[in-house]
Every structure is written in C-alpha cells, then in structure tokens.
C-alpha cells in the first residue's frame, strides 16, 4: 500500500459520518452452522494488485501457512463489525472452557472496514499454488544453532545445509508423516518429512551436487570443504563425511564444478581456488581411515587464481569478498561475483578473460587502496557550545545564545546521521544472486530488485524489475526462471524476462531455490521448506485445492488457551509483591499466556532523552524496566510455572510476555515493535510497544499504548491510535552490524543524548514553544539512522502488520475521559455504581460508536469503577483525587481486542481460526501504589489449526489416486523428438567437427545440454578401457564443445562445434606411465558425449550418445560403437547412427 493511499484512508478513518444507532438481536444466530466463506477463483498470471485498486475484493489466506496480509472480507451491515456499533450479550447456552464459564457481554465498535477488516482465512490457501510442506515453518526458538541456510536438489533427494551440518530427504518419502530422527522427534521438526542428518560440523555455507560420483560437496564457515555420500546408509542416526580438507582461511562462500570437472571455491579477500579433478578423484578412492592422506593430497593440489593474476604486488582483481561462483556450462567459463563487480574465467585454461562492474563497464584494474573516510565529521562534531562574540558585536542574551547553539548542534547531528547512514548502508546495486538460464544467458539480481540479463561474454542485454524488494536467489527449470525475494515472493519469468506468475510463498525471505523431482523447492529464512509443483500455476492447482479442502476434517485440529492481559500506569513507582499477586498472580491458575503492559515505568527529561538516543542504535530497556519484569516474573512463579518469552520497552512504556511451560512448545516466533507518538512523533513518552507471537500456528499481537492526555485531546488520541496501528512493524530487534558502524552510531548517540538532555532541560524550565519544536526535530534525526539504513523497506511493507494478525489486543492508558459531567456528579454515580449512565459519557465509547478509533474492535462491558485518578496509598473509592485540580474520574485504562470472527460467537474453524471471548474484565481497586488502578482481562481463545503432517499425507494420497493428476504428470514426461547428425566422431590434432542437433517437433521447444558420460584411454588393440566420468560429467581437457547447451526452436537446428585442443600435463606420471615434464599425453583417447534433451517443462529427458575419439598417431580409426558399458549412465537414450563428418585440420 503506497503512501498516498494511506493518507486517503487516514482522512476517511479520522472523519467518518456518524452512523445511526441500531439495535439488533443475535440470539437466532447462535444455533446456526458456522458460515463458510466462498473461496474465489484466482489467477496467477499477473502480479498481485494493490488492495487499494480492489477495495471490495476479499483476499483469502491461511495464517497457519505463514501468510500475513491486510486483506479481508467486506462485511455487511448486519455483521457485528460492519458500519455500525452494537452491544451483544451471549445467550445462556454459550459456555466456554472445561469449567464452563459464561463470556461477558461486549461492546463492538463501528467502522471495521479498510485496513481494520477482519482477516479471512481458508483451509487451503487459494491465493497461491498448493505446495508440499516438506518442512513446515519451525518456531524460531527451536532453531538456535540449527537454522537451514542452503538447499541443493537432485531428482531423488533434497539436501539442506544447516548451521550444524547437513541433512537430506528422499523425495520418495516426501509425503510420509514426520517421525523425527531415528524415530526421535526433535523440537522444530515434529511435522517434518523423514530425513537423515549428518554429524555436527561448522555452519554450512554452500552445497553442490556431483551426480557422476554420487557425492554432495559442502563448504563451511570454518573454511573446510566436505564430501558426503549420496547413498548414505539408513542404519545410523547420523552419517559422517567421506573426505574433508582445509580449503580457505575464511568461510567457503560458494562451490561450483566447472565444465571440465574441476572444483572452484571462493572466500574472503577476493580468493578463488581451483581443486583439480585428478586429485579429488584420487582422494575419493582412499579408504575412510585414510582421510588425513586424502586431505593432504587435495590441499597440495590447490591453484590460487588470485596469485596467478598478481604481478609485482598489483592484482587485477578487487580484494573484496567473492560471494558467488557460477559455472557457465554452455561456454566452459566460470563467473565470480563480488559486491559490485564480476570476473569471467576460462574453465579449461584458467585464464582471466574479463573484469567488469555491475553497470557492464570493463575494469582494467581495481584500486585496492582502502577508502579513506571523510574527516569532516570529526570537525563538525567539534562544537563550541559557548563561543563569545567579537568586541564589535552586540552581546546576546542567554536564550538567544542557547538557541544558536541548539540550531547548530541539531544541524550537525542530522549531517552526522545522514553521512553515517550513507557510509554504512549497502549499495542497492549489490549482486545477491546469479543463475545460468536454459538459453545460455546469465541472470543476476540485486538488492534493489533489479534483474539483469547478460550474454556469456559479460555484455549487458536487458534490465527488468518486477518487484522492489531484494532478489535473494534464482533457479531454473526448463526455460523458466524462478526468482525468490526478500519479501517472501516467488516469481516466474520467461526467457525474455517477462513475468509469468507471482505469489507469496513464505512470510519471510526466500533465501534459496532448487529444482528437482518435479518440484521447485523454496527455503525461507525461518527454516521452512516448501515444494511447488513445476506445473504451477495450472490446472493441477485447482484439482489439489478442491480435493484437499474436502479433507479438512481429517487434518483440522482445535486447542484452547486462556490469555491474561494486564495493564497498569505505575506512575514511576514500584509495587509490592502482594500487590502484584493480587493483580496477576491470584488469577493465573488456568492461564496459558500472560501479557503485561506498563506505562510511565520511568519518565523525566533526562530519561526520555537517553531512551531516544539509545533507540537510534537499537538499544532499549532500563534498570527500572528490568526490575518490573523480574518482580512480575516472581509473582508468576516463572521458575516453575511460566517461562519468560520476551519484552520491549520504549521510554516509559513496557510490555512483556510469559507462556506456561506446558504449552511452551506451541508458542514462539516472538517479534517486537515500538512506535513513538510524543513530541513530534519521535519521543516515547507517548506511543505504543507491541509483541507478536505465534500460538498454535496462529498469529497474535499485543500492543501496550499510552495515548495523548487531557480531556480535550480526543482527536489527538484517535490520531495516536491510527498512527500506531498503521506504522507498527514487527522485527526481531535492532543489532549493531559492525564495529565501525557501531562507533559512528555511538558518537551520534552521545551527541544526541547530550543535546536532547539540554533541550529537555530548556523545555521543562522555560516552556518555550521553539524548544519543544527543536526537541522533536533532533529526536526525529535520532530515528533517521534506523530508517535510512534499511533499503529493503518498500511500498508493499506499508501495510499494517496488525491488520494481518488472527488476534490483536490493545491495552494501556488510553487517556479517554468522561465528558459532560462534573467531578461531584461522577463521584455520586460511582458511589451508586451507576456505570450504565457513566458509560454513555465515556469518550472512548463515543468515538468507537462513530467509527473513529479502534474500528470494528470489541471491549467487554465495563462493570468496575473508573481507574483514574487516585491519591496514592489510599484504598477504596474514597481515594479519588480530591486535590485542587479534582480531576474527573475516568476509565483511562482499557483492554480492547479483535479476532477472526465475522459474526458474534462464531465457532472456531480453519475459516475462522481464532474465536475469543472475555471471561474476566476488572480493576484491582485495592492496589494503591499509583494514581491509576491496574486492570486485568482474561480471554478464552479457541484456536483452529492444521496438523501439517497429516495434511501432507492426505496430499500424497490425492497425488497418487487422482486420475486427472496422474494424467498431468504423465504429460510432463513428454520430450520432443530430436536427431543428431552423427554418433561417431574422430578427431586428430586441432580438428573440429560440427555436430548438428535437429528438433523434429513442430510445436515444442527442445532444451539440450551436452555432458561427458566418461573417458577412457585406447589400448594398443584399439579397444577403449573402462569409461570413468569426471566431476559432474565434466569434459576431458583435450575436448572442447561449444555451445554445450541451449534451446532449439520447433523444427530448428543447432550446430555444435566439437574441437580437439592440445593438452599438456605437468604430472610426472599419468595412470602410472612416466611422462616428460610439460609434455602432451601421446596416447589415443576416447570420450562419450551425452546429448540430453528435455522439453520446456519436462520432468524426464532422453539422451543421444556420441563417441568421440582422438587419434594422436594420425592413423585411420574405425569406430565400432558398442555403448553397452555406458548403459548405466545413459538411461533411456536413443541413438542414431549416421556417417562421420570430419572437419579439416588447422
């Protein structure tokens, strides 16, 4: 949602037309069946439109599938949260919980439209393709030290690199119920499909599969490279690596296998190393007990490319970190990716071919001199706070001098914030992902969301931009390009970069994509793994969605939890343990979650200034706040009964949450947020702090607010709520990125702290309006650093996080007062407990009636006396303020909420997953430590969620039993008919032969790739020895094939050059035969080329075998093609024998 739309909605929400009051009875609705929303059909052929362009369309999503969205249904006027307000009383037969408690009557505000709409859920997400939940979203707290960070896929296995090793899934078991490791269920993997896990290692940074040798290679943070057998035994709970060696001093960022079977790896400092296949092959042949020898063998063979291009200490490469490598198998090249530059290398000769930047400009040499930071910052911070004027100048007064100092200091602070943000923020042109497309072009993605297409020689072809968030990863399948974004989106592009489809795949960044087994697997940053069918979007989606929705009763589950919410304006004081027990500890016996919000924990000019300065560098909290958290935890018996989940403090606002240990395994993913509303919307004396948490796979948000004070500030309070609701964005918290940034931020914080303290002293002592204005301005500058260093924030993230939650509870000191009544009248009504009349004079109720605040939300009817204002340490109703001001009592302290109900007292279902009711709403009138009374509210929530392991099983049954689905999968096996011009080629020195591939299909494109199934030495009798493949079916060094891949149009042809190139060896022995130093291998050699053919969306392929023999002796070679010893490598290949086409020697 863009900013213009937000401004329009703000006007509509703040100044609506007051609706007429409406009386309504809901008693006839209680016995009806729960309403199931009709799921609309959807199209994924276009990118999702802004909600503003289709304000009346419902957007369905399932929060159990990790979806957050602001969309919802437009509810009719007969609905309780539509355009009118109402008071509903539960019928006598509505009881909740095992103890059969009757819910309290509730007042429901008007205006529940726009971003305040109740979110609509569905059993199966209709806004995206159905997917295989291979690993459902695990709670973040269960993944410490075990997060998944990489995936690599073959046709039968999916491998994942994690922070403590690797794991893999067999795709044949993808639909099996989760059973943990060796039958032992581990937290976070309760619903994960069966998998195997390695021994504990250093964090895995990258993965690459070598199908020719059935080995998976992994690079690790400790600089080591490990090899894992793909056919690991199922006997042991954990498996060990086959070989390992120390490859780099720093982390191994990327590994690729080149067209010639060599391994390339990269690390920090611009280091790129090559590990020749010959040494890797020998190390793999050693026994497990000879790992040490294998490591020495490989380490001794390393080729450091950076040292090869360094002459007299001058290197043509940047010393910045090499983040990614890409093997261009079409042209036998390797691309190395640094932050803002690329280098292209010849995979055969290992020569550097080209260095160029992200704009496509060729760089002859990269300047490696460290950038010298601007020294003017230090000069600007040398401020003369008390500089005397010249003799000729007229002396200035104290206030004028103070004003000049403040103005100069404020400007300096803003300049420091701006420069530091610019210095340490990442360049949005930075490359984050790279991939080789089927047509041989290279695609790169940047932090700005821009995607660039390059030719194989490094020339920029086109730019496309379909999304504003950073590109995180790519993968290809057929002629399609899949793009994963930091927003959780996945997009599909055609070879020309046009958008085919787009959907939200995860609620967190998609960090890796991998294709295999008929799926596109996506890994989110939270560790969840999903498999998307390669046919999506398509007819398969609707079939699965319909069938799976009909099985809802099989995998739907329900759980109940009671939530205690407490709010108290503590007035900068402390409370006794007895008071906390009276308020909270005495009512938690049946509670699963406790949320406590405090206001005015600590105030004062100095503290507010300190708090604002600390927020700029991601620091929050105070000693007083920690005292309150510890004291409340003691009252809740957190050592034995409850576990503290987290907290957030903004100046005097504090919110904290505890979960009962019995349900702790279902509660997690805690995120925090804070929105200041005081002093120019920058200082936290007013504002809101929030916690977002996942409970039984449903999202709940709790927001503690302290809104504007004073009787007449109604509109300001409404605006504060609107500001908090729209701008509250949850995150895991702020952290310092690096030491250098931390030093600048510390300098900035110190300056802000001293300046802000001085400003507040002026404000409090003089009350001057200009001091107030400057204080707000400088504090706003303090927040500049946090906002400007996040380039990933865009218009789509302007939508409210609160609007997407299944349950939202606002509580705190809202400061709404009683109007149209005197102090004495209020005291009389209170003493008579005439709360019905007082409620009609409540500002908050009037504003909710008019739909101006808390739109569509609910509050239990108040049956306790006003909670403000009291004299401290005076119990009972006699303690109301009797001083000179005699403030009129008011219900300042409130708890207001909404859930997913679209009609009062609905039944919980996957369409309405969270149904809550209030079973306690009261004030503790005998707690006297503050001028406010603490309030507590107890909810009973029924939560519907999905057993994802069972649903995955049901999905597997649908896939195997539905004839239409089986027919669709059968169609995916289609491969266009192709022919090759020959299957026998003889080469002499420097010969070139043209191999022509013809696509006989009249309608389908053919995608070809050429690999080497193996090579052998020709014996004296003319027969070849056993064929042995190189790494990833790489070519022998004496053979060049170009292009080795591409797309053939219907009825089209492509000419492939098969060329012999001189190859020299530095080895003293080749296969045990002594060689001369730097001599060509003089033996006749033979290789088998596999020309693999796929369709544009084929899950299988066919293969043509072409025998290539190099006759060094120049004798005439007659080939009698006998491919029997290659049957295991070629699978279902088709071969066409034709005449040999020879090229002339050069």
Coordinates of N, CA and C in Angstrom, one line a residue, residues 366-540:
X366 N 41.4 -2.9 -10.5 CA 40.6 -2.5 -9.4 C 41.5 -1.8 -8.4
X367 N 41.2 -0.6 -8.0 CA 42.0 0.0 -7.0 C 41.7 -0.6 -5.6
X368 N 42.8 -1.1 -5.0 CA 42.6 -1.8 -3.7 C 43.0 -1.0 -2.5
X369 N 43.3 0.3 -2.8 CA 43.6 1.2 -1.6 C 42.3 1.4 -0.8
X370 N 42.4 1.1 0.5 CA 41.2 1.3 1.3 C 40.6 2.7 1.2
X371 N 39.3 2.8 1.1 CA 38.7 4.1 1.0 C 38.9 4.9 2.3
X372 N 39.3 6.1 2.2 CA 39.5 7.0 3.3 C 38.2 7.7 3.7
X373 N 37.8 7.5 4.9 CA 36.5 8.1 5.3 C 36.6 9.6 5.4
X374 N 35.6 10.3 5.2 CA 35.5 11.7 5.2 C 35.9 12.2 6.7
X375 N 36.8 13.1 6.7 CA 37.3 13.5 8.0 C 36.5 14.7 8.6
X376 N 35.6 15.2 7.7 CA 34.9 16.4 8.2 C 33.9 16.1 9.3
X377 N 33.5 14.9 9.5 CA 32.6 14.5 10.5 C 33.2 14.9 11.9
X378 N 34.5 14.6 12.1 CA 35.1 15.0 13.3 C 35.1 16.5 13.5
X379 N 35.3 17.2 12.4 CA 35.4 18.7 12.5 C 34.0 19.2 12.9
X380 N 33.0 18.6 12.3 CA 31.6 19.1 12.6 C 31.2 18.8 14.0
X381 N 31.8 17.8 14.6 CA 31.4 17.4 15.9 C 32.1 18.3 17.0
X382 N 33.1 19.1 16.6 CA 33.8 19.9 17.5 C 33.0 21.2 17.6
X383 N 31.9 21.2 18.4 CA 31.0 22.3 18.5 C 31.4 23.2 19.7
X384 N 31.3 24.5 19.5 CA 31.6 25.4 20.5 C 30.3 25.9 21.1
X385 N 30.0 25.2 22.2 CA 28.6 25.5 22.8 C 28.6 26.9 23.4
X386 N 29.7 27.4 23.9 CA 29.6 28.8 24.5 C 30.7 29.6 23.9
X387 N 30.5 30.1 22.7 CA 31.5 30.9 22.0 C 31.2 32.4 22.2
X388 N 32.2 33.1 22.6 CA 32.0 34.6 22.9 C 32.0 35.4 21.6
X389 N 31.2 36.5 21.5 CA 31.2 37.3 20.3 C 32.4 38.2 20.3
X390 N 32.6 38.9 19.1 CA 33.7 39.8 19.0 C 33.3 41.1 19.7
X391 N 34.3 42.0 19.8 CA 34.2 43.2 20.6 C 33.2 44.1 19.9
X392 N 33.1 44.0 18.6 CA 32.2 45.0 17.9 C 30.7 44.5 17.9
X393 N 30.5 43.2 18.2 CA 29.2 42.6 18.2 C 28.5 43.0 19.5
X394 N 27.2 43.1 19.3 CA 26.3 43.4 20.5 C 26.1 42.1 21.3
X395 N 26.4 42.1 22.6 CA 26.2 40.9 23.4 C 24.8 40.3 23.2
X396 N 24.8 39.0 23.1 CA 23.5 38.3 23.0 C 23.1 37.8 24.4
X397 N 21.7 37.7 24.5 CA 21.2 37.1 25.8 C 21.4 35.6 25.9
X398 N 21.1 35.1 27.0 CA 21.3 33.6 27.3 C 20.4 32.8 26.3
X399 N 19.1 33.2 26.2 CA 18.2 32.4 25.4 C 18.6 32.4 23.9
X400 N 19.1 33.6 23.4 CA 19.5 33.7 22.0 C 20.8 32.8 21.8
X401 N 21.7 32.9 22.7 CA 22.9 32.1 22.6 C 22.6 30.6 22.6
X402 N 21.7 30.2 23.5 CA 21.2 28.9 23.6 C 20.6 28.4 22.3
X403 N 19.7 29.3 21.8 CA 19.1 29.0 20.5 C 20.1 28.7 19.4
X404 N 21.1 29.6 19.3 CA 22.1 29.4 18.2 C 22.8 28.1 18.4
X405 N 23.2 27.8 19.6 CA 23.9 26.6 19.9 C 23.1 25.4 19.5
X406 N 21.8 25.4 19.9 CA 20.9 24.3 19.6 C 20.7 24.1 18.1
X407 N 20.5 25.2 17.4 CA 20.3 25.1 16.0 C 21.5 24.5 15.3
X408 N 22.7 25.0 15.7 CA 23.9 24.4 15.1 C 24.1 23.0 15.4
X409 N 23.9 22.6 16.7 CA 24.0 21.2 17.1 C 23.0 20.3 16.4
X410 N 21.8 20.8 16.2 CA 20.8 20.0 15.6 C 21.2 19.7 14.1
X411 N 21.7 20.7 13.4 CA 22.2 20.5 12.1 C 23.3 19.6 12.0
X412 N 24.3 19.7 12.9 CA 25.4 18.7 12.9 C 25.0 17.3 13.1
X413 N 24.0 17.1 14.1 CA 23.5 15.8 14.3 C 22.9 15.2 13.1
X414 N 22.1 16.0 12.4 CA 21.4 15.5 11.2 C 22.5 15.1 10.1
X415 N 23.5 16.0 10.0 CA 24.5 15.7 9.0 C 25.3 14.4 9.3
X416 N 25.6 14.2 10.6 CA 26.3 13.0 11.0 C 25.4 11.8 10.8
X417 N 24.1 11.9 11.1 CA 23.2 10.8 10.8 C 23.1 10.5 9.4
X418 N 23.0 11.5 8.5 CA 22.9 11.3 7.1 C 24.2 10.6 6.5
X419 N 25.3 11.1 7.0 CA 26.6 10.6 6.4 C 26.9 9.2 6.9
X420 N 26.6 9.0 8.2 CA 26.8 7.6 8.7 C 25.9 6.6 8.1
X421 N 24.7 7.0 7.8 CA 23.7 6.1 7.2 C 24.2 5.8 5.8
X422 N 24.7 6.8 5.1 CA 25.2 6.6 3.7 C 26.4 5.8 3.7
X423 N 27.3 6.0 4.7 CA 28.6 5.2 4.7 C 28.4 3.8 5.0
X424 N 27.4 3.4 5.8 CA 27.3 2.0 6.2 C 26.1 1.3 5.7
X425 N 25.3 2.0 4.9 CA 24.2 1.3 4.2 C 24.7 0.6 3.0
X426 N 24.1 -0.5 2.6 CA 24.6 -1.3 1.5 C 24.1 -0.7 0.2
X427 N 24.9 -0.7 -0.8 CA 24.6 -0.2 -2.2 C 23.5 -1.1 -2.7
X428 N 22.4 -0.5 -3.2 CA 21.3 -1.4 -3.7 C 21.6 -2.0 -5.0
X429 N 22.7 -1.7 -5.7 CA 23.2 -2.3 -6.9 C 23.9 -3.6 -6.6
X430 N 24.1 -3.9 -5.4 CA 24.9 -5.1 -5.0 C 24.2 -6.4 -5.4
X431 N 25.0 -7.3 -6.0 CA 24.5 -8.5 -6.6 C 24.3 -9.5 -5.5
X432 N 23.1 -10.1 -5.4 CA 22.7 -11.0 -4.4 C 22.5 -12.4 -5.0
X433 N 22.3 -12.6 -6.3 CA 22.1 -13.9 -6.8 C 22.5 -13.9 -8.3
X434 N 22.8 -15.1 -8.8 CA 23.2 -15.3 -10.2 C 22.8 -16.7 -10.6
X435 N 22.4 -16.8 -11.9 CA 21.9 -18.1 -12.4 C 22.2 -18.2 -13.9
X436 N 22.4 -19.4 -14.4 CA 22.5 -19.7 -15.9 C 21.2 -20.2 -16.4
X437 N 20.6 -19.5 -17.4 CA 19.3 -19.8 -18.0 C 19.5 -20.9 -19.1
X438 N 18.4 -21.5 -19.5 CA 18.5 -22.6 -20.5 C 19.0 -22.1 -21.8
X439 N 18.8 -20.8 -22.2 CA 19.3 -20.3 -23.4 C 20.7 -19.9 -23.4
X440 N 21.4 -20.1 -22.3 CA 22.8 -19.8 -22.1 C 23.1 -18.4 -21.6
X441 N 22.1 -17.5 -21.4 CA 22.3 -16.2 -20.8 C 22.4 -16.3 -19.3
X442 N 23.0 -15.3 -18.8 CA 23.3 -15.2 -17.3 C 22.3 -14.1 -16.8
X443 N 21.7 -14.5 -15.6 CA 20.8 -13.5 -15.0 C 21.3 -13.2 -13.6
X444 N 21.3 -11.9 -13.2 CA 21.8 -11.5 -11.9 C 20.7 -10.7 -11.2
X445 N 20.6 -10.8 -9.9 CA 19.6 -10.0 -9.1 C 20.3 -9.2 -8.1
X446 N 19.8 -8.0 -7.8 CA 20.4 -7.0 -6.9 C 19.5 -6.7 -5.7
X447 N 20.0 -6.0 -4.8 CA 19.2 -5.6 -3.6 C 18.1 -4.7 -3.9
X448 N 18.1 -4.0 -5.1 CA 17.1 -3.1 -5.4 C 15.9 -3.8 -6.1
X449 N 16.0 -5.1 -6.3 CA 15.0 -5.9 -7.0 C 15.2 -5.9 -8.5
X450 N 16.3 -5.2 -9.0 CA 16.5 -5.2 -10.4 C 17.2 -6.5 -10.9
X451 N 16.7 -7.0 -12.0 CA 17.2 -8.3 -12.6 C 17.9 -7.9 -13.9
X452 N 19.1 -8.4 -14.1 CA 19.9 -8.0 -15.3 C 20.2 -9.3 -16.1
X453 N 20.0 -9.2 -17.4 CA 20.4 -10.3 -18.3 C 21.7 -10.0 -19.0
X454 N 22.6 -11.0 -19.0 CA 23.9 -10.8 -19.6 C 24.1 -11.9 -20.6
X455 N 24.9 -11.6 -21.6 CA 25.3 -12.6 -22.5 C 26.5 -13.4 -21.9
X456 N 26.9 -14.5 -22.5 CA 28.0 -15.2 -21.9 C 29.4 -14.5 -21.9
X457 N 29.5 -13.5 -22.7 CA 30.8 -12.7 -22.7 C 30.8 -11.5 -21.7
X458 N 29.7 -11.4 -21.0 CA 29.6 -10.3 -20.0 C 29.1 -9.0 -20.5
X459 N 28.3 -9.0 -21.6 CA 27.7 -7.8 -22.1 C 26.2 -7.8 -21.6
X460 N 25.9 -6.6 -21.2 CA 24.6 -6.4 -20.6 C 23.5 -6.3 -21.7
X461 N 22.5 -7.2 -21.6 CA 21.5 -7.3 -22.6 C 20.2 -6.5 -22.2
X462 N 19.6 -6.8 -21.1 CA 18.4 -6.1 -20.7 C 18.3 -6.0 -19.2
X463 N 17.5 -5.1 -18.7 CA 17.1 -5.0 -17.3 C 15.6 -5.2 -17.1
X464 N 15.2 -5.9 -16.1 CA 13.8 -6.0 -15.8 C 13.6 -5.7 -14.3
X465 N 12.5 -5.3 -13.9 CA 12.2 -5.0 -12.5 C 10.7 -5.2 -12.2
X466 N 10.4 -6.4 -11.6 CA 9.0 -6.7 -11.3 C 8.7 -6.6 -9.8
X467 N 9.7 -6.3 -9.0 CA 9.4 -6.2 -7.6 C 10.5 -5.3 -7.0
X468 N 10.1 -4.6 -5.9 CA 11.0 -3.6 -5.3 C 11.9 -4.1 -4.2
X469 N 11.7 -5.4 -3.8 CA 12.5 -5.9 -2.7 C 13.7 -6.6 -3.2
X470 N 14.7 -6.9 -2.4 CA 15.9 -7.5 -2.8 C 15.7 -8.9 -3.4
X471 N 16.4 -9.2 -4.5 CA 16.4 -10.5 -5.1 C 17.4 -11.4 -4.2
X472 N 16.9 -12.5 -3.7 CA 17.7 -13.4 -2.8 C 18.3 -14.6 -3.5
X473 N 17.6 -15.1 -4.5 CA 18.0 -16.4 -5.1 C 17.3 -16.6 -6.5
X474 N 17.9 -17.5 -7.3 CA 17.3 -17.9 -8.5 C 17.4 -19.4 -8.6
X475 N 16.6 -20.0 -9.5 CA 16.8 -21.3 -10.0 C 16.1 -21.4 -11.3
X476 N 16.4 -22.4 -12.1 CA 15.7 -22.6 -13.4 C 15.2 -24.0 -13.5
X477 N 14.1 -24.1 -14.3 CA 13.5 -25.4 -14.7 C 13.0 -25.2 -16.1
X478 N 13.5 -26.0 -17.0 CA 13.1 -25.9 -18.4 C 13.6 -24.5 -18.9
X479 N 12.7 -23.8 -19.5 CA 13.0 -22.5 -20.0 C 12.5 -21.4 -19.0
X480 N 12.1 -21.8 -17.9 CA 11.6 -20.8 -16.9 C 12.7 -20.4 -15.9
X481 N 12.6 -19.2 -15.4 CA 13.5 -18.7 -14.4 C 12.6 -18.3 -13.1
X482 N 13.0 -18.9 -12.0 CA 12.3 -18.7 -10.8 C 13.1 -17.7 -9.9
X483 N 12.5 -16.7 -9.3 CA 13.1 -15.7 -8.6 C 12.6 -15.7 -7.2
X484 N 13.4 -15.7 -6.2 CA 13.0 -15.6 -4.8 C 13.4 -14.2 -4.2
X485 N 12.5 -13.6 -3.5 CA 12.7 -12.2 -3.0 C 12.7 -12.2 -1.5
X486 N 13.2 -11.1 -1.0 CA 13.3 -10.9 0.5 C 11.9 -10.7 1.1
X487 N 10.9 -10.4 0.3 CA 9.5 -10.2 0.8 C 8.8 -11.5 0.9
X488 N 9.4 -12.6 0.5 CA 8.8 -13.9 0.5 C 8.1 -14.3 -0.8
X489 N 8.1 -13.4 -1.8 CA 7.5 -13.6 -3.1 C 8.4 -14.6 -3.9
X490 N 7.7 -15.4 -4.7 CA 8.4 -16.1 -5.8 C 7.8 -15.7 -7.1
X491 N 8.6 -15.4 -8.1 CA 8.1 -15.0 -9.4 C 8.7 -16.0 -10.4
X492 N 7.9 -16.1 -11.5 CA 8.4 -16.9 -12.7 C 8.5 -16.0 -13.9
X493 N 9.7 -16.1 -14.5 CA 10.0 -15.3 -15.7 C 10.2 -16.2 -16.9
X494 N 9.9 -15.7 -18.1 CA 10.2 -16.4 -19.3 C 11.6 -16.0 -19.8
X495 N 12.1 -16.7 -20.8 CA 13.5 -16.4 -21.2 C 13.7 -14.9 -21.6
X496 N 12.7 -14.1 -21.9 CA 12.8 -12.7 -22.2 C 12.6 -11.8 -21.0
X497 N 12.5 -12.4 -19.8 CA 12.3 -11.6 -18.6 C 10.9 -11.2 -18.3
X498 N 9.9 -11.7 -19.1 CA 8.5 -11.3 -18.8 C 8.0 -12.1 -17.7
X499 N 7.1 -11.4 -16.9 CA 6.5 -12.1 -15.7 C 5.4 -13.0 -16.1
X500 N 5.6 -14.3 -15.7 CA 4.5 -15.3 -15.9 C 3.6 -15.4 -14.8
X501 N 4.2 -15.5 -13.6 CA 3.3 -15.7 -12.3 C 4.1 -15.1 -11.1
X502 N 3.3 -14.9 -10.1 CA 3.9 -14.3 -8.8 C 3.0 -14.7 -7.7
X503 N 3.6 -15.1 -6.6 CA 2.8 -15.4 -5.4 C 3.7 -15.3 -4.1
X504 N 3.0 -15.1 -3.0 CA 3.8 -15.1 -1.7 C 3.9 -16.5 -1.2
X505 N 5.2 -16.9 -1.2 CA 5.5 -18.3 -0.8 C 5.7 -18.5 0.7
X506 N 6.3 -17.5 1.3 CA 6.6 -17.6 2.7 C 6.4 -16.2 3.3
X507 N 6.3 -16.1 4.6 CA 6.2 -14.8 5.3 C 7.5 -14.2 5.6
X508 N 8.6 -14.9 5.3 CA 10.0 -14.4 5.5 C 10.7 -14.5 4.2
X509 N 11.9 -13.9 4.1 CA 12.7 -14.0 2.8 C 12.9 -15.4 2.3
X510 N 12.8 -15.6 1.0 CA 13.1 -16.8 0.3 C 14.6 -16.8 0.0
X511 N 15.4 -17.6 0.8 CA 16.9 -17.4 0.7 C 17.5 -18.4 -0.3
X512 N 16.8 -19.5 -0.7 CA 17.3 -20.4 -1.7 C 16.2 -21.1 -2.4
X513 N 16.4 -21.4 -3.7 CA 15.5 -22.2 -4.5 C 16.3 -23.3 -5.2
X514 N 15.7 -24.4 -5.4 CA 16.3 -25.6 -6.0 C 15.3 -26.4 -6.8
X515 N 15.6 -26.9 -7.9 CA 14.7 -27.7 -8.7 C 15.1 -29.1 -8.8
X516 N 14.1 -30.0 -8.7 CA 14.3 -31.5 -8.8 C 13.1 -32.3 -8.5
X517 N 13.0 -33.4 -9.0 CA 11.9 -34.4 -8.7 C 10.5 -33.8 -9.0
X518 N 10.4 -32.9 -10.0 CA 9.1 -32.3 -10.3 C 8.7 -31.2 -9.4
X519 N 9.6 -30.7 -8.6 CA 9.3 -29.6 -7.7 C 10.3 -28.5 -7.8
X520 N 9.8 -27.3 -7.4 CA 10.7 -26.2 -7.2 C 10.7 -26.0 -5.6
X521 N 11.8 -26.3 -5.0 CA 11.8 -26.2 -3.5 C 12.3 -24.8 -3.1
X522 N 11.6 -24.2 -2.1 CA 12.0 -22.9 -1.6 C 12.3 -23.1 -0.1
X523 N 13.4 -22.4 0.3 CA 13.8 -22.4 1.7 C 13.7 -20.9 2.2
X524 N 12.9 -20.8 3.2 CA 12.7 -19.4 3.8 C 13.7 -19.2 5.0
X525 N 13.9 -18.0 5.3 CA 14.9 -17.7 6.4 C 14.6 -18.3 7.7
X526 N 13.3 -18.6 8.0 CA 12.9 -19.2 9.2 C 13.2 -20.7 9.2
X527 N 13.6 -21.3 8.1 CA 13.9 -22.7 8.0 C 12.9 -23.6 7.4
X528 N 11.7 -23.0 7.0 CA 10.7 -23.8 6.4 C 11.0 -24.1 5.0
X529 N 10.7 -25.3 4.5 CA 10.9 -25.8 3.1 C 9.6 -26.2 2.5
X530 N 9.3 -25.6 1.3 CA 8.1 -26.0 0.6 C 8.5 -26.4 -0.8
X531 N 7.7 -27.3 -1.3 CA 7.9 -27.8 -2.7 C 6.7 -27.4 -3.6
X532 N 7.0 -26.6 -4.7 CA 6.0 -26.1 -5.6 C 6.0 -27.0 -6.9
X533 N 4.9 -27.5 -7.3 CA 4.9 -28.3 -8.5 C 5.3 -27.5 -9.7
X534 N 6.0 -28.1 -10.6 CA 6.6 -27.4 -11.7 C 5.5 -27.0 -12.7
X535 N 4.3 -27.6 -12.6 CA 3.1 -27.2 -13.4 C 2.4 -25.9 -13.0
X536 N 2.7 -25.5 -11.8 CA 2.0 -24.3 -11.2 C 2.6 -23.0 -11.8
X537 N 1.7 -22.1 -12.1 CA 0.2 -22.2 -11.9 C -0.4 -22.9 -13.1
X538 N -1.4 -23.7 -12.8 CA -2.0 -24.5 -13.9 C -3.2 -25.3 -13.4
X539 N -3.8 -26.2 -14.2 CA -5.0 -26.9 -13.8 C -4.8 -27.8 -12.6
X540 N -3.5 -28.2 -12.4 CA -3.2 -29.1 -11.2 C -3.6 -28.4 -9.9

